[in-house]
PDB file of C-alpha atoms and ligand atoms in Angstrom:
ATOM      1  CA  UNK A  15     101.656 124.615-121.780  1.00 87.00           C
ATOM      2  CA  UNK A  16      99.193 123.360-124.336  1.00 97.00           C
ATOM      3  CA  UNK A  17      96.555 121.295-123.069  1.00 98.00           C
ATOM      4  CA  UNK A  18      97.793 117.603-122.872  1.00 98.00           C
ATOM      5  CA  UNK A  19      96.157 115.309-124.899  1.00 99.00           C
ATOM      6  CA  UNK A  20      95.055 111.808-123.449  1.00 99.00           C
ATOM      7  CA  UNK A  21      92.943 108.679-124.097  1.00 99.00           C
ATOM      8  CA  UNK A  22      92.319 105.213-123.344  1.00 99.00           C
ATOM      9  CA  UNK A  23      91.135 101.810-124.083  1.00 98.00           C
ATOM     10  CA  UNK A  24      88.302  99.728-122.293  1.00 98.00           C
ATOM     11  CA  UNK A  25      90.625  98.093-120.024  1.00 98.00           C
ATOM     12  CA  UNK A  26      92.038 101.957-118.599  1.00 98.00           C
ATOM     13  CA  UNK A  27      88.030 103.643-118.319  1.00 98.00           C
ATOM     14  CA  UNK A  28      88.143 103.695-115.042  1.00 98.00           C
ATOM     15  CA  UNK A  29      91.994 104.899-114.454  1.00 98.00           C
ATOM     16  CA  UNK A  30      91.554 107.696-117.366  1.00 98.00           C
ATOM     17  CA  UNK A  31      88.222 108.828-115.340  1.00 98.00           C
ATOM     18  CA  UNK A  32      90.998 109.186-111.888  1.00 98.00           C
ATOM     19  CA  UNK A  33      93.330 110.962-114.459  1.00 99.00           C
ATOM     20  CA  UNK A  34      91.181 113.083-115.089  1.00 99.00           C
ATOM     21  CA  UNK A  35      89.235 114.019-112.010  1.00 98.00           C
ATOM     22  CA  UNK A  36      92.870 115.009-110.786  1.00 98.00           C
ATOM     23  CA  UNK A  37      93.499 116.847-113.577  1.00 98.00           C
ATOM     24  CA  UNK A  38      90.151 118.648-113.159  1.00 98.00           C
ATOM     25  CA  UNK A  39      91.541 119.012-109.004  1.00 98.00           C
ATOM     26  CA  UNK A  40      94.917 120.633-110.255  1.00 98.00           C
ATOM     27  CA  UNK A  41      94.147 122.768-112.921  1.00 98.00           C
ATOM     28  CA  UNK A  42      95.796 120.631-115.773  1.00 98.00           C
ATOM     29  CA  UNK A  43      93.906 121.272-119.035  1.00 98.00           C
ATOM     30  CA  UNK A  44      93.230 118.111-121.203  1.00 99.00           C
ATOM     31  CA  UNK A  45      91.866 117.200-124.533  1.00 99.00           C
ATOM     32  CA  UNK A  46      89.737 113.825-123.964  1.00 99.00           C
ATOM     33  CA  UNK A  47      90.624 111.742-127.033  1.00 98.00           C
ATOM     34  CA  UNK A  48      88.121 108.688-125.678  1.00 98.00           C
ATOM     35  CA  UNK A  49      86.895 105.776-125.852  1.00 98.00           C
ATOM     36  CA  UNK A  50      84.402 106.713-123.763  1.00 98.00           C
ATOM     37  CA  UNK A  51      82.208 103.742-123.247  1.00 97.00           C
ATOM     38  CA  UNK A  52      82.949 100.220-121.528  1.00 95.00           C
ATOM     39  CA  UNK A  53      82.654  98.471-124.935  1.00 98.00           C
ATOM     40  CA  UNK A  54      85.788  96.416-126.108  1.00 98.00           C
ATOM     41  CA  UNK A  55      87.914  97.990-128.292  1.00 98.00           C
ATOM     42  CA  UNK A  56      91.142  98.423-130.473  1.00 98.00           C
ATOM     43  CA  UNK A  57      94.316 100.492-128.018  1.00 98.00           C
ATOM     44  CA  UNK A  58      96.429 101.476-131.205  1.00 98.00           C
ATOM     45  CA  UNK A  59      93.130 103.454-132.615  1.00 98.00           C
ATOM     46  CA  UNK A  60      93.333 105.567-129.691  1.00 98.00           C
ATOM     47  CA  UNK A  61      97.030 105.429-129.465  1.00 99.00           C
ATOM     48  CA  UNK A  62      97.008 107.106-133.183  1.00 98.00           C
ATOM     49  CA  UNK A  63      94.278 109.686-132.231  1.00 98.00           C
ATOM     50  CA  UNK A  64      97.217 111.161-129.131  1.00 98.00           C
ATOM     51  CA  UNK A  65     100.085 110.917-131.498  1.00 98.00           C
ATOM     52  CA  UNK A  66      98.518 112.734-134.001  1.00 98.00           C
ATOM     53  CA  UNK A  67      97.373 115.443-132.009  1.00 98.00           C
ATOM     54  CA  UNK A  68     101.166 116.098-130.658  1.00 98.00           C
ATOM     55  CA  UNK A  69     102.087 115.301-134.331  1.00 98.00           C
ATOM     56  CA  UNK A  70      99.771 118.164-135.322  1.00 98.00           C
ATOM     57  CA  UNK A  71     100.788 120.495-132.663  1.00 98.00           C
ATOM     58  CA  UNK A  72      97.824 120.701-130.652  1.00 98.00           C
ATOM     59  CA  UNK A  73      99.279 119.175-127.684  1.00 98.00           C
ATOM     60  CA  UNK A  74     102.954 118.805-126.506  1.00 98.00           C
ATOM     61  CA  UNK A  75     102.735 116.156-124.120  1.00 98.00           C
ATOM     62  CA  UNK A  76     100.165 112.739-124.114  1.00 99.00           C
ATOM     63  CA  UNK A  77      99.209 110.259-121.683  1.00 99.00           C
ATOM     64  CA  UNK A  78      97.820 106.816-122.770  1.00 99.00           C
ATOM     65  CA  UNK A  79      96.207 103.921-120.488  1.00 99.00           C
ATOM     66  CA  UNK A  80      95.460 100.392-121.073  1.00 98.00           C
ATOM     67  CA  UNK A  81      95.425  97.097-119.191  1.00 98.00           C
ATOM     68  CA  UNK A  82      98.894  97.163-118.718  1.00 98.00           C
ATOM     69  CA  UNK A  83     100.238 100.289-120.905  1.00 98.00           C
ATOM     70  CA  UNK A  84     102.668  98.377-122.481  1.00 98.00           C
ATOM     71  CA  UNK A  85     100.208  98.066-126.030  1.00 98.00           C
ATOM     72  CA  UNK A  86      99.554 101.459-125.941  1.00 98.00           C
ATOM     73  CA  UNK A  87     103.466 102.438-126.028  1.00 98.00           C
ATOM     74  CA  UNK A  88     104.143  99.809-128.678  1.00 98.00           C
ATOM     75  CA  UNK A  89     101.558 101.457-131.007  1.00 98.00           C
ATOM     76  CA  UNK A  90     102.820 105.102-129.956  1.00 98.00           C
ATOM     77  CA  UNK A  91     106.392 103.744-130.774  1.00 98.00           C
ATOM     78  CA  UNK A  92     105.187 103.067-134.405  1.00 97.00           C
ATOM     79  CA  UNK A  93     104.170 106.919-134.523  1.00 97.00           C
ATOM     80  CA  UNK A  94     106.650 109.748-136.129  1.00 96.00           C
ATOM     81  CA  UNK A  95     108.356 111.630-133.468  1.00 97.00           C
ATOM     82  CA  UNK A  96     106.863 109.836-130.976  1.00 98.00           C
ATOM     83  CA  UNK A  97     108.908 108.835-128.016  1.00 98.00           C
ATOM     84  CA  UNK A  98     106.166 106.674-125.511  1.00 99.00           C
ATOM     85  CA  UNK A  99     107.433 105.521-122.152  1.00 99.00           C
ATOM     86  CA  UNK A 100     105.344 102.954-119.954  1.00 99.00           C
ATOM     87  CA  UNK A 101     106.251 103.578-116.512  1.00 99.00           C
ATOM     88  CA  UNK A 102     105.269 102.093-113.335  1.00 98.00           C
ATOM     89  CA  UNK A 103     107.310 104.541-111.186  1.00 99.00           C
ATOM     90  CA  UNK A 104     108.048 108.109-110.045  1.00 98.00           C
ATOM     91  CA  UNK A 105     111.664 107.721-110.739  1.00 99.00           C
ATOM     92  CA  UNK A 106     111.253 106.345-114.467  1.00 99.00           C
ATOM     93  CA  UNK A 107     108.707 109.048-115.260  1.00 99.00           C
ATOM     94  CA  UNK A 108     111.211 111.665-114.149  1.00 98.00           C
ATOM     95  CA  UNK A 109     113.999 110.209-115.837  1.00 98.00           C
ATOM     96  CA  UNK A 110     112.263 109.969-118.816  1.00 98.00           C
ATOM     97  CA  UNK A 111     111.654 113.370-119.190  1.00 98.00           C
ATOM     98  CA  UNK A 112     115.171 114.523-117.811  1.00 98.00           C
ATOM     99  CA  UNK A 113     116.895 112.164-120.431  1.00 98.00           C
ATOM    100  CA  UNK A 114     114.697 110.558-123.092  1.00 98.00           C
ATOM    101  CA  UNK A 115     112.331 113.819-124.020  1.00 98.00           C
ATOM    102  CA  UNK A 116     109.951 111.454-123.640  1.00 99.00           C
ATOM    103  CA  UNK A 117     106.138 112.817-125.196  1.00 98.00           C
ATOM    104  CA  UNK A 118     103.605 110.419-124.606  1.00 99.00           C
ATOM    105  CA  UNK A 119     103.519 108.549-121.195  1.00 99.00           C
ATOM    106  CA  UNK A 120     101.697 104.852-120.817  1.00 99.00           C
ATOM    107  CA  UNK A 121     100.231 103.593-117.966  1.00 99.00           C
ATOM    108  CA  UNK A 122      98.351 100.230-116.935  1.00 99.00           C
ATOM    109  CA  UNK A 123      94.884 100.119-115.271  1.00 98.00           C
ATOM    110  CA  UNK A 124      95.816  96.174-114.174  1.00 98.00           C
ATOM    111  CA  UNK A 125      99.605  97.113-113.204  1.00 98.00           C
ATOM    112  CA  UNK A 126      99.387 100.263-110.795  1.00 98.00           C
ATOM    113  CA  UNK A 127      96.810 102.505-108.428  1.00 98.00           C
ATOM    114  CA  UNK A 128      94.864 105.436-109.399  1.00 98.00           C
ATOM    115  CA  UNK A 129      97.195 107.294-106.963  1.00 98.00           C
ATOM    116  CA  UNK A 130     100.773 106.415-107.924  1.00 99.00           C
ATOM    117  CA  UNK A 131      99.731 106.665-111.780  1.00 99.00           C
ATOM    118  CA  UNK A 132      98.314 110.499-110.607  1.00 99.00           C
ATOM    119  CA  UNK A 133     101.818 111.057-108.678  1.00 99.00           C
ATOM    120  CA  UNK A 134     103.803 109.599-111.978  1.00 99.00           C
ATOM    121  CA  UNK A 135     101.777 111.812-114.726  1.00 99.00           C
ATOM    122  CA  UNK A 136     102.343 114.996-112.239  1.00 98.00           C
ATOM    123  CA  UNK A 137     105.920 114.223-112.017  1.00 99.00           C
ATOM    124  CA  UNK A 138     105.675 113.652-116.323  1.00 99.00           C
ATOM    125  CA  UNK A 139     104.141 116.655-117.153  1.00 98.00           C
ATOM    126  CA  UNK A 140     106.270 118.996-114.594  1.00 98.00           C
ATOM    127  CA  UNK A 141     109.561 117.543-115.571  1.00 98.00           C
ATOM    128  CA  UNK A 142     111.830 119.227-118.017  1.00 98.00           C
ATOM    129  CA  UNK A 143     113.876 117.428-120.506  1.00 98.00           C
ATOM    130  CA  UNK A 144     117.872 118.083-119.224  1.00 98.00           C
ATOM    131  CA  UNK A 145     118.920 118.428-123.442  1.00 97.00           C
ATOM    132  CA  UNK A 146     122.957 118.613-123.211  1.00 96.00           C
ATOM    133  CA  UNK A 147     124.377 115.058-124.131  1.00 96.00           C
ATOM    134  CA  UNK A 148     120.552 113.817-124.041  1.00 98.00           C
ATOM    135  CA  UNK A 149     120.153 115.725-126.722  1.00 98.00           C
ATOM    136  CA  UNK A 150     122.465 113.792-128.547  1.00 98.00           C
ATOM    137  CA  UNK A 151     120.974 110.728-127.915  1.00 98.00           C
ATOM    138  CA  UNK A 152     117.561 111.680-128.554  1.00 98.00           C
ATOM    139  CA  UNK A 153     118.323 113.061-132.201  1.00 98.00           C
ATOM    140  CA  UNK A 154     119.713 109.496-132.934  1.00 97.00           C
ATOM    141  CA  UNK A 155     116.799 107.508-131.102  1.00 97.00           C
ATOM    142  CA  UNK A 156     114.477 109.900-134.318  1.00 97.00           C
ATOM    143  CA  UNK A 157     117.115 108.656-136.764  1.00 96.00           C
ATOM    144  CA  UNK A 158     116.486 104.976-136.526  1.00 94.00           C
ATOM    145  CA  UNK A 159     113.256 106.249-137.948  1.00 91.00           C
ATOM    146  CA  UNK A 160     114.686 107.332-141.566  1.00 89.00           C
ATOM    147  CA  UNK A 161     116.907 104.080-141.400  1.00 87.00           C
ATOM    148  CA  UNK A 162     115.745 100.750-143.791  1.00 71.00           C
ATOM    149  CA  UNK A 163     116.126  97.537-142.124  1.00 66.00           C
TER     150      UNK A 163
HETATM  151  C1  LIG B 208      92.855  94.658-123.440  1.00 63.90           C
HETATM  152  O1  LIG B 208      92.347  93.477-122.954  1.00 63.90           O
HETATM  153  C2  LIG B 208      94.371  94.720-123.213  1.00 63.90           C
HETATM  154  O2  LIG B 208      94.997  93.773-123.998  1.00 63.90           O
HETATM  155  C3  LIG B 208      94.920  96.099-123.470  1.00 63.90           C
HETATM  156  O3  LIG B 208      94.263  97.008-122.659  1.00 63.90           O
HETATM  157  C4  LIG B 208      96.398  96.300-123.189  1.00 63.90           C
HETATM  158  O4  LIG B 208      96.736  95.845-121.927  1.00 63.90           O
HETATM  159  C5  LIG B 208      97.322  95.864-124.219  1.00 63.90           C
HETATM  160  O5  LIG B 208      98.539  96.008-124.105  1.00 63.90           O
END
């Protein structure tokens, strides 16, 4: 597994430093994408600086943190071949995986704990997608990006 590729915004500091001391704990290599300093600061620059990394094949799998991780998957979203979830939960970060191939996983520094949002990336990052009819449904989430509306 290439190492995952993660950042945050000023509102996630503290949560991406508990991401990452576990990640240090459990032997989960990581590409720090920032921002690294408690100034205020703009979530889709560092949303774009993930995306492109998967994008350019340096990392297969990102997590992103914010306030409340929901900014951070909207601006992911917006990103070719990007699928972001925001989860809150062990059982939507597995399912996400299982069924939606999700990529990029969001989290909230102002929603959920240090230790559920460590339980939900290990479950994220050690979850394989199922393919089969998912598959199926996954190729035509990417299509709505070639579609004009
Ligand atoms: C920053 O105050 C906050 O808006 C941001 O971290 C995020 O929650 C946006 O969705």
């Amino acid at each position: 597994m290439k190492p995952i590729a993660i950042a945050c915004d000023h509102a996630a500091l503290n949560l991406k430093a508990e991401l990452l001391k576990h990640f240090d704990s459990t032997g989960v290599e990581y590409v720090d994408y920032g921002t690294y300093e408690n100034k205020s600061c703009n979530y889709p620059d560092y949303a774009e600086k993930v995306c492109d990394a998967i994008n350019e094949g340096k990392s297969e799998l990102g997590i992103l943190v914010c306030g409340t991780g929901i900014g951070m998957s909207m601006a992911a979203n917006k990103c070719k071949g990007i699928r972001a979830a925001c989860c809150t939960d062990t059982f939507s970060a597995r399912f996400t995986r299982l069924h939606n191939d999700a990529n990029v996983l969001c989290m909230g520094e102002r929603v959920i704990g240090a230790g559920l949002a460590c339980d939900i990336a290990d479950i994220f990052l050690n979850t394989a997608f199922e393919g089969g009819r998912h598959q199926t449904r996954v190729d035509m989430v990417m299509a709505l990006e070639q579609k004009r509306k």
